[in-house]
C-alpha positions as MATLAB code, in Angstrom:
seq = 'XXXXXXXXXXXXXXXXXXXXXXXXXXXXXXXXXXXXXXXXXXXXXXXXXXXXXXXXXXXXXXXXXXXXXXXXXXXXXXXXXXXXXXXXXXXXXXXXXXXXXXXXXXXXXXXXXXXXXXXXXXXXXXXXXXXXXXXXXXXXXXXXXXXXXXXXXXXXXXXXXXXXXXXXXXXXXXXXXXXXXXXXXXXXXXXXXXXXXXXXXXXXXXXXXXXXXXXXXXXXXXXXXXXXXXXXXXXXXXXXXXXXXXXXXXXXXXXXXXXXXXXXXXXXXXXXXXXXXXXXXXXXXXXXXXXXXXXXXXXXXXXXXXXXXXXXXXXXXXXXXXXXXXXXXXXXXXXXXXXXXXXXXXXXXXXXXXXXXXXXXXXXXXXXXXXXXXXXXXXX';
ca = [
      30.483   17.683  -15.467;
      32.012   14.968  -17.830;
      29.979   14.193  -20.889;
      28.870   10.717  -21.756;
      28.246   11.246  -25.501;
      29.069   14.234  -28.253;
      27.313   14.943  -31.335;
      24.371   17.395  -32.214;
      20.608   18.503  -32.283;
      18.943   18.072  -35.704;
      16.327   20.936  -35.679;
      15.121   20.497  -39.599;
      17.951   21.996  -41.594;
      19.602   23.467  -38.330;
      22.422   21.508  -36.734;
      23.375   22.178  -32.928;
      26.668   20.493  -32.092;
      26.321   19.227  -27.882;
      27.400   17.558  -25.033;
      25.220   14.929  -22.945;
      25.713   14.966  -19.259;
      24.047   12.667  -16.948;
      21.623   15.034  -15.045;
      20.760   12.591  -11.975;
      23.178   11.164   -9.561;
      23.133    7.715   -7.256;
      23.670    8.768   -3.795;
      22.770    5.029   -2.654;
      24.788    3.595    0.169;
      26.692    0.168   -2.323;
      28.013   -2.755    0.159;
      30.177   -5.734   -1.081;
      29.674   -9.269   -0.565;
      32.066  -10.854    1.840;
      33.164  -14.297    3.515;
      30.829  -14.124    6.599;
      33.554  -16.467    8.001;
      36.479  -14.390    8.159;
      34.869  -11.120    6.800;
      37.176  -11.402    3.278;
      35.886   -9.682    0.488;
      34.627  -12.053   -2.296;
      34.856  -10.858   -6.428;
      33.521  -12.368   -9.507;
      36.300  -13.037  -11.689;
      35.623  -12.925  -15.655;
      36.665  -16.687  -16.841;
      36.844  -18.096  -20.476;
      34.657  -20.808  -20.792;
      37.098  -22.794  -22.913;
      40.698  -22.581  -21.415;
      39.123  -21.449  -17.670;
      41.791  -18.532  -17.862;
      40.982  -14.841  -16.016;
      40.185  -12.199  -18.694;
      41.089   -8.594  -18.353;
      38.903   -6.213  -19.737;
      40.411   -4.977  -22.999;
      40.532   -8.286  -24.158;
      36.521   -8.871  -23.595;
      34.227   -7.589  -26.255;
      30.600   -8.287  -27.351;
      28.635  -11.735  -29.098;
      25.095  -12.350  -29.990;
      24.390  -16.385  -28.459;
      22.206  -17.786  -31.091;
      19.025  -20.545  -30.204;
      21.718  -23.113  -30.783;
      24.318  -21.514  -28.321;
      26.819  -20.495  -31.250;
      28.144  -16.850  -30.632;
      28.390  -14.687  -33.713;
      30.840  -11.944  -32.605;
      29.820   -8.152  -32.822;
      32.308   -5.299  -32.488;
      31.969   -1.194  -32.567;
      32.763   -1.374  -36.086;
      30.261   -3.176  -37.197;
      27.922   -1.346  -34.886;
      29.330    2.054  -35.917;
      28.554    1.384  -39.465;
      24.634    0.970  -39.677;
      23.038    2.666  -41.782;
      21.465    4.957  -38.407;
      21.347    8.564  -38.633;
      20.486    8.908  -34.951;
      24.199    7.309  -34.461;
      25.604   10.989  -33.499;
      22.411   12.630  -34.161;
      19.666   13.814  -31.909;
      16.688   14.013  -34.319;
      14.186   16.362  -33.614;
      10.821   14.225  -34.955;
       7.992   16.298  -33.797;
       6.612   18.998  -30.809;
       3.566   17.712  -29.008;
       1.942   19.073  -25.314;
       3.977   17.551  -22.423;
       0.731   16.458  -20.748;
       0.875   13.754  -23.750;
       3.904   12.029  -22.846;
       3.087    9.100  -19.940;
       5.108    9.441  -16.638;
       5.177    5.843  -17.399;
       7.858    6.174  -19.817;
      10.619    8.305  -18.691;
      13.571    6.876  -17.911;
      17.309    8.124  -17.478;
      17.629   12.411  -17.659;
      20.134   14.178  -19.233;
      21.339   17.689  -19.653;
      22.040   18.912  -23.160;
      25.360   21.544  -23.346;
      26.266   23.928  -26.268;
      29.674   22.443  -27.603;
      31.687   25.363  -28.419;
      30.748   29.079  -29.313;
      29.222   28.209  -32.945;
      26.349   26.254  -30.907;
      25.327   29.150  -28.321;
      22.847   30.816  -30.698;
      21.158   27.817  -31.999;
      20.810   26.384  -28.603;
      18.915   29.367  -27.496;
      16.802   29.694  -30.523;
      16.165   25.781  -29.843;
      15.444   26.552  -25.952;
      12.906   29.926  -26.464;
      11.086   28.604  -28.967;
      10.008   25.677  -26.845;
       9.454   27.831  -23.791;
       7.182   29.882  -26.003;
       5.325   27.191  -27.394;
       4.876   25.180  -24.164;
       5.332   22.272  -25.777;
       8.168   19.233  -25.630;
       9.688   17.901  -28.573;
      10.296   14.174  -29.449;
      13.081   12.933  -31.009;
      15.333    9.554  -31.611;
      19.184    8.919  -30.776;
      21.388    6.160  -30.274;
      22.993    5.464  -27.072;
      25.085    2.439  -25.710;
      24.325    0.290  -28.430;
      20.432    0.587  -29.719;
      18.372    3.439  -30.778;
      16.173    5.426  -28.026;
      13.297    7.637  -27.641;
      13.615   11.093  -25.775;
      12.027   14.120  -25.110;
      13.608   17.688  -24.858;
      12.658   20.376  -22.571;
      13.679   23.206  -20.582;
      14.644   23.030  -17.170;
      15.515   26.640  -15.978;
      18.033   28.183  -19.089;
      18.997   24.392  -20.089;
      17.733   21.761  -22.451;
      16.985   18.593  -20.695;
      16.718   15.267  -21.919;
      14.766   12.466  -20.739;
      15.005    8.945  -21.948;
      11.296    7.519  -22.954;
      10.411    3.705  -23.066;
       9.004    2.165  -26.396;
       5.381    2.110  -26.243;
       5.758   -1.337  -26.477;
       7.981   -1.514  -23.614;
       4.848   -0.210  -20.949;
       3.362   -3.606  -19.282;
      -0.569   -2.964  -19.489;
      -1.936   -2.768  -15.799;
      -3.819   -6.464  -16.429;
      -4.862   -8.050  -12.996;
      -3.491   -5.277  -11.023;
      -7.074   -3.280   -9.925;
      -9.015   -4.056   -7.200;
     -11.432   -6.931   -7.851;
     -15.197   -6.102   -8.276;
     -17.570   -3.325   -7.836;
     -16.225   -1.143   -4.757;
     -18.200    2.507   -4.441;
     -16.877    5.254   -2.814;
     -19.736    7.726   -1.188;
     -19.547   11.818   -2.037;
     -18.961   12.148    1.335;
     -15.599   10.412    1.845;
     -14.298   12.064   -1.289;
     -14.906   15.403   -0.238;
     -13.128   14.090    3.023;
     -10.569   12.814    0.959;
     -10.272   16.414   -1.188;
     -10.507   18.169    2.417;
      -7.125   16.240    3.323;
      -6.006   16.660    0.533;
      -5.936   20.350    0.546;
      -5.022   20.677    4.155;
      -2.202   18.622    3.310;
      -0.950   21.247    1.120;
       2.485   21.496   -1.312;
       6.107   20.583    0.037;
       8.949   21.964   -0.611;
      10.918   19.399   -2.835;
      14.530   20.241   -1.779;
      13.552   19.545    1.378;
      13.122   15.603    1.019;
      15.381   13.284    1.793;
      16.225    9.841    2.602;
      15.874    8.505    5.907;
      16.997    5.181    5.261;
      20.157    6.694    3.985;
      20.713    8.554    6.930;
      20.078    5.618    9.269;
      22.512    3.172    7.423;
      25.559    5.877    7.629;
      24.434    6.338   11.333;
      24.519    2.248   11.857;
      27.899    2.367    9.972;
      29.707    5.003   12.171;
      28.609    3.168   15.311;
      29.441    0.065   13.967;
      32.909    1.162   13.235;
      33.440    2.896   16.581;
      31.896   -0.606   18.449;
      29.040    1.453   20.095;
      25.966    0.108   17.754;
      23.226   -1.545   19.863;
      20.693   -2.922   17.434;
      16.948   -1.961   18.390;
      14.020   -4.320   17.348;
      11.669   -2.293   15.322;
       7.943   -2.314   16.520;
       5.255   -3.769   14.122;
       1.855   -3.768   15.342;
       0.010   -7.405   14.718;
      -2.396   -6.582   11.962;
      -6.030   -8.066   13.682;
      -9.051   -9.111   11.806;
     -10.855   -5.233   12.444;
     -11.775   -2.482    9.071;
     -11.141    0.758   10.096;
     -13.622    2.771    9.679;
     -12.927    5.136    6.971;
     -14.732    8.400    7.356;
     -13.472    7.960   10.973;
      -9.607    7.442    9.741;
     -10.322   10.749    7.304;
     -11.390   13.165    9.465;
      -8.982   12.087   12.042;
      -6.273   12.890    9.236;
      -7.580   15.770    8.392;
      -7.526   17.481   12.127;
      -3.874   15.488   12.888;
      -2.904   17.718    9.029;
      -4.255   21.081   10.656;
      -2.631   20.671   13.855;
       0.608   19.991   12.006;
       0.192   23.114   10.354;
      -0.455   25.100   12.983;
      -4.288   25.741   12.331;
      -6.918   24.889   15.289;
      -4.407   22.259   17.304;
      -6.265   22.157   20.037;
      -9.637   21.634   18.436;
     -10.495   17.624   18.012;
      -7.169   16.808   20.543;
      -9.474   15.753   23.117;
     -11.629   13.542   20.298;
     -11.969    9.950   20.276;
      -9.665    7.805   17.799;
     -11.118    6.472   14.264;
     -13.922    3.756   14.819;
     -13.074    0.305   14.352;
     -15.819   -2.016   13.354;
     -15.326   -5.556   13.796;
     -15.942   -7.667   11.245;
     -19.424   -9.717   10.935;
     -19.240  -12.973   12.170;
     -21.066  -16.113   11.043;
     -24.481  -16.890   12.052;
     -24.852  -18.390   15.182;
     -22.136  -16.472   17.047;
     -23.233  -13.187   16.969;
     -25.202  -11.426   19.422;
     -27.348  -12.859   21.873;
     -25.655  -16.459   21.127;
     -25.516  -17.813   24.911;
     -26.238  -14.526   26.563;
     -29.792  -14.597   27.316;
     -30.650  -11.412   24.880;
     -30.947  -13.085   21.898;
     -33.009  -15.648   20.054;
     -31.024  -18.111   21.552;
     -32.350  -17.425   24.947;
     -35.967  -18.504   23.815;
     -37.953  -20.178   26.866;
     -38.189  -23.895   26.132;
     -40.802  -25.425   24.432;
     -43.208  -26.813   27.145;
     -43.820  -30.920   26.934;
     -47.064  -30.991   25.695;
     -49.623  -32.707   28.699;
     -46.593  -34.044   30.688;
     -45.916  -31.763   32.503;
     -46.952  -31.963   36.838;
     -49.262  -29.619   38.098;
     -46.862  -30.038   41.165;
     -43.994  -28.850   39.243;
     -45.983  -25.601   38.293;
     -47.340  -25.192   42.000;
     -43.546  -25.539   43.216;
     -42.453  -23.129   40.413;
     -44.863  -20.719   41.262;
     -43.879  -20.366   44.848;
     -40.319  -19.741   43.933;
     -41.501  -17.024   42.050;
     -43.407  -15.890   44.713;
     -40.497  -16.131   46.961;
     -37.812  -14.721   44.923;
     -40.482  -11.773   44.686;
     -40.971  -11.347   48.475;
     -37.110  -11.189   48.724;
     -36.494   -8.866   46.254;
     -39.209   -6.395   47.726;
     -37.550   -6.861   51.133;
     -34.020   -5.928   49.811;
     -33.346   -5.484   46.424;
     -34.607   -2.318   45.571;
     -33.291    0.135   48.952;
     -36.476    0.181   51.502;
     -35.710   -1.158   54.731;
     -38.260   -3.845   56.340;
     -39.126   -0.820   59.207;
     -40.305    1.482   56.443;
     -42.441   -1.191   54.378;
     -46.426   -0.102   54.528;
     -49.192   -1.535   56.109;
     -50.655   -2.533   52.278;
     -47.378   -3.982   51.477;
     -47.401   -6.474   54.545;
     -51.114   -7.762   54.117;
     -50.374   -8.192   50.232;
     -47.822  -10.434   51.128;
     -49.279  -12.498   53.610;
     -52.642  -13.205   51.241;
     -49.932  -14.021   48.084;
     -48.054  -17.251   50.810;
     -51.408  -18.103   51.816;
     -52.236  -18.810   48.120;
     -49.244  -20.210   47.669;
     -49.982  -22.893   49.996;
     -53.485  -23.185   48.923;
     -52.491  -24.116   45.390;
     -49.573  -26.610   46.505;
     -52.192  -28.586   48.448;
     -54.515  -28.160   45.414;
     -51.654  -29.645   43.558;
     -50.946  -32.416   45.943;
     -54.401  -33.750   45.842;
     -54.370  -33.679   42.007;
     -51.269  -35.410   42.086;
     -52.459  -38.522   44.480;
     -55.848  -38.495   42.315;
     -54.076  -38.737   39.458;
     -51.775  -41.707   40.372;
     -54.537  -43.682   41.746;
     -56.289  -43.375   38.208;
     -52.814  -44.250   36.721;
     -53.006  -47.142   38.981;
     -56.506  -48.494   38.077;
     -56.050  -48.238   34.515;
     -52.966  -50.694   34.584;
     -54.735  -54.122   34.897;
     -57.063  -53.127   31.896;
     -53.419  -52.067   29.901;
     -52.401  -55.672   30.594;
     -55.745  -57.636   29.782;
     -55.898  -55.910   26.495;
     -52.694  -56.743   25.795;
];
């Protein structure tokens, strides 16, 4: 592997001369931007601002743009001689636990070489004594123009490297949290730790990327004309919560039966509950159904109300009664009992009794209705 920077490990009085070797790789798919016209590729050319000329690279070299937009130009000599001992020095500052050092930080990784035979037996002093300790060491160096943070550790028989941020360069987490008070029961986070644990370890090496894979597939077909573009399916996200002890133990028997332990148990189970959300008052339950509140009987008009109305209402009843007793609930009219008839036949004769009793109410009380009128008129 080519090495991106030489110098050497200061380890108090003990020097280690090394080798830095970019430890990660890219293995992104890169496109490049062309004339959707006529498919030509498009570049960015590198201008002068003041004679509108092409520059090649050797001839371009580094400013700082002061607030006033002057440039004050700044080469590798100038750079090369500050006053920095981390210039071509990795400077062991201190050892501390790795469980110390945020995840938050870490940026590029590195692999640190022995350069040349001199540097083997320091190096391995270096590398035991922080596999024996268990600790990872911090130091400063200065790489691509500014002065870094890193910490050294050992990756199989190698020192690694990995780049840390500034503490001032980690963003606080302001805003980010859910808002409010949400409280999560002991019973979904033993659900949640059941998961968990069914869920298991993976192997790491034996990740990849999909999306990689699916591009370079596109790409071949493309290129051979074959490539039929499919629209992916996206289910409508609806106004529904899942319920989530539901959607855990679901996950936990879907992990088991991944892994081979009780698959057929739970296959036959329902899917996770979804309950709806609440709706406003007024529209919920029993709103217009008749099994609600909102299916109240109607307030009766006070003393307005005909007795003939009643009578007529009451016969219906009566009726709809008879009918259902003939019909509605499986006996045939041959099998009815001798009880059944006579009970009947007294209930339409009472019926008929009260109608006429209503009637005669009625006409009584319209010819009352009708006397009082002339007095209504004179007292007026």
């Amino acid at each position: 592997m080519r090495s991106i920077w030489n110098g050497a490990i200061s380890f108090g009085l003990v020097s280690i001369p090394i080798k830095l070797v970019n430890a990660t790789e890219s293995h992104s798919i890169s496109f490049r931007q062309i004339h959707v016209s006529d498919g030509g590729r498009v570049r960015y050319r590198k201008v002068c601002e003041l004679d509108g000329e092409e520059v090649p690279s050797a001839e371009i070299g580094k400013g700082y743009e002061e607030a006033d937009g002057s440039i004050v130009p700044i080469t590798d000599e100038d750079l090369a001689q500050l006053p920095l001992a981390t210039a071509k020095t990795i400077e062991i500052m201190s050892f501390v636990p790795a469980e110390e050092i945020d995840p938050l930080q870490m940026d590029a990784a590195y692999y640190l070489a022995a350069n040349g035979a001199t540097a083997a037996k320091p190096y391995t002093l270096l590398r035991e004594a922080l596999k024996r300790s268990r600790k990872v060491a911090i130091a400063k160096y200065a790489l691509r123009g500014r002065e870094r943070l890193g910490m050294l550790r050992v990756v199989d028989d190698v020192i690694a490297m990995h780049g840390l941020l500034w503490p001032d360069e980690i963003r606080a987490p302001e805003g980010v949290a859910p808002e409010g008070t949400v409280s999560v029961r002991d019973a979904e986070l033993d659900l949640a730790d059941a998961l968990m644990a069914t869920l298991g370890e993976v192997e790491m090496a034996s990740l990849h990327d999909d999306y990689r894979d699916a591009v370079e597939a596109m790409i071949v077909a493309k290129s051979g004309g074959a490539f039929e573009p499919t629209e992916a399916v996206v289910e409508p996200a609806g106004g529904q919560v899942i319920d989530l002890m539901a959607a855990l133990e679901k996950s936990v028997r879907a992990a088991k039966a991944s892994r081979g332990e009780g698959g057929a148990e739970g296959s036959d189970e329902a899917e996770a509950e979804v309950t709806p959300i609440r709706r406003k008052a007024g529209t919920g339950r029993g709103a217009g159904t008749g099994t609600g509140p909102a299916a109240a009987a109607p307030k009766a008009v006070g003393g307005k109300k005909s007795t003939a109305a009643s009578a007529k209402k009451t016969a219906a009843s009566a009726t709809k009664k008879k009918a259902t007793g003939a019909g509605g609930t499986g006996k045939s009219a041959a099998g009815k009992s001798a009880s059944g008839a006579s009970k009947s036949t007294s209930r339409t004769a009472a019926t008929k009794s009260t109608a006429k009793t209503a009637a005669a109410k009625k006409t009584g009380a319209g010819a009352a209705k009708k006397a009082a009128t002339p007095r209504k008129r004179t007292s007026a």
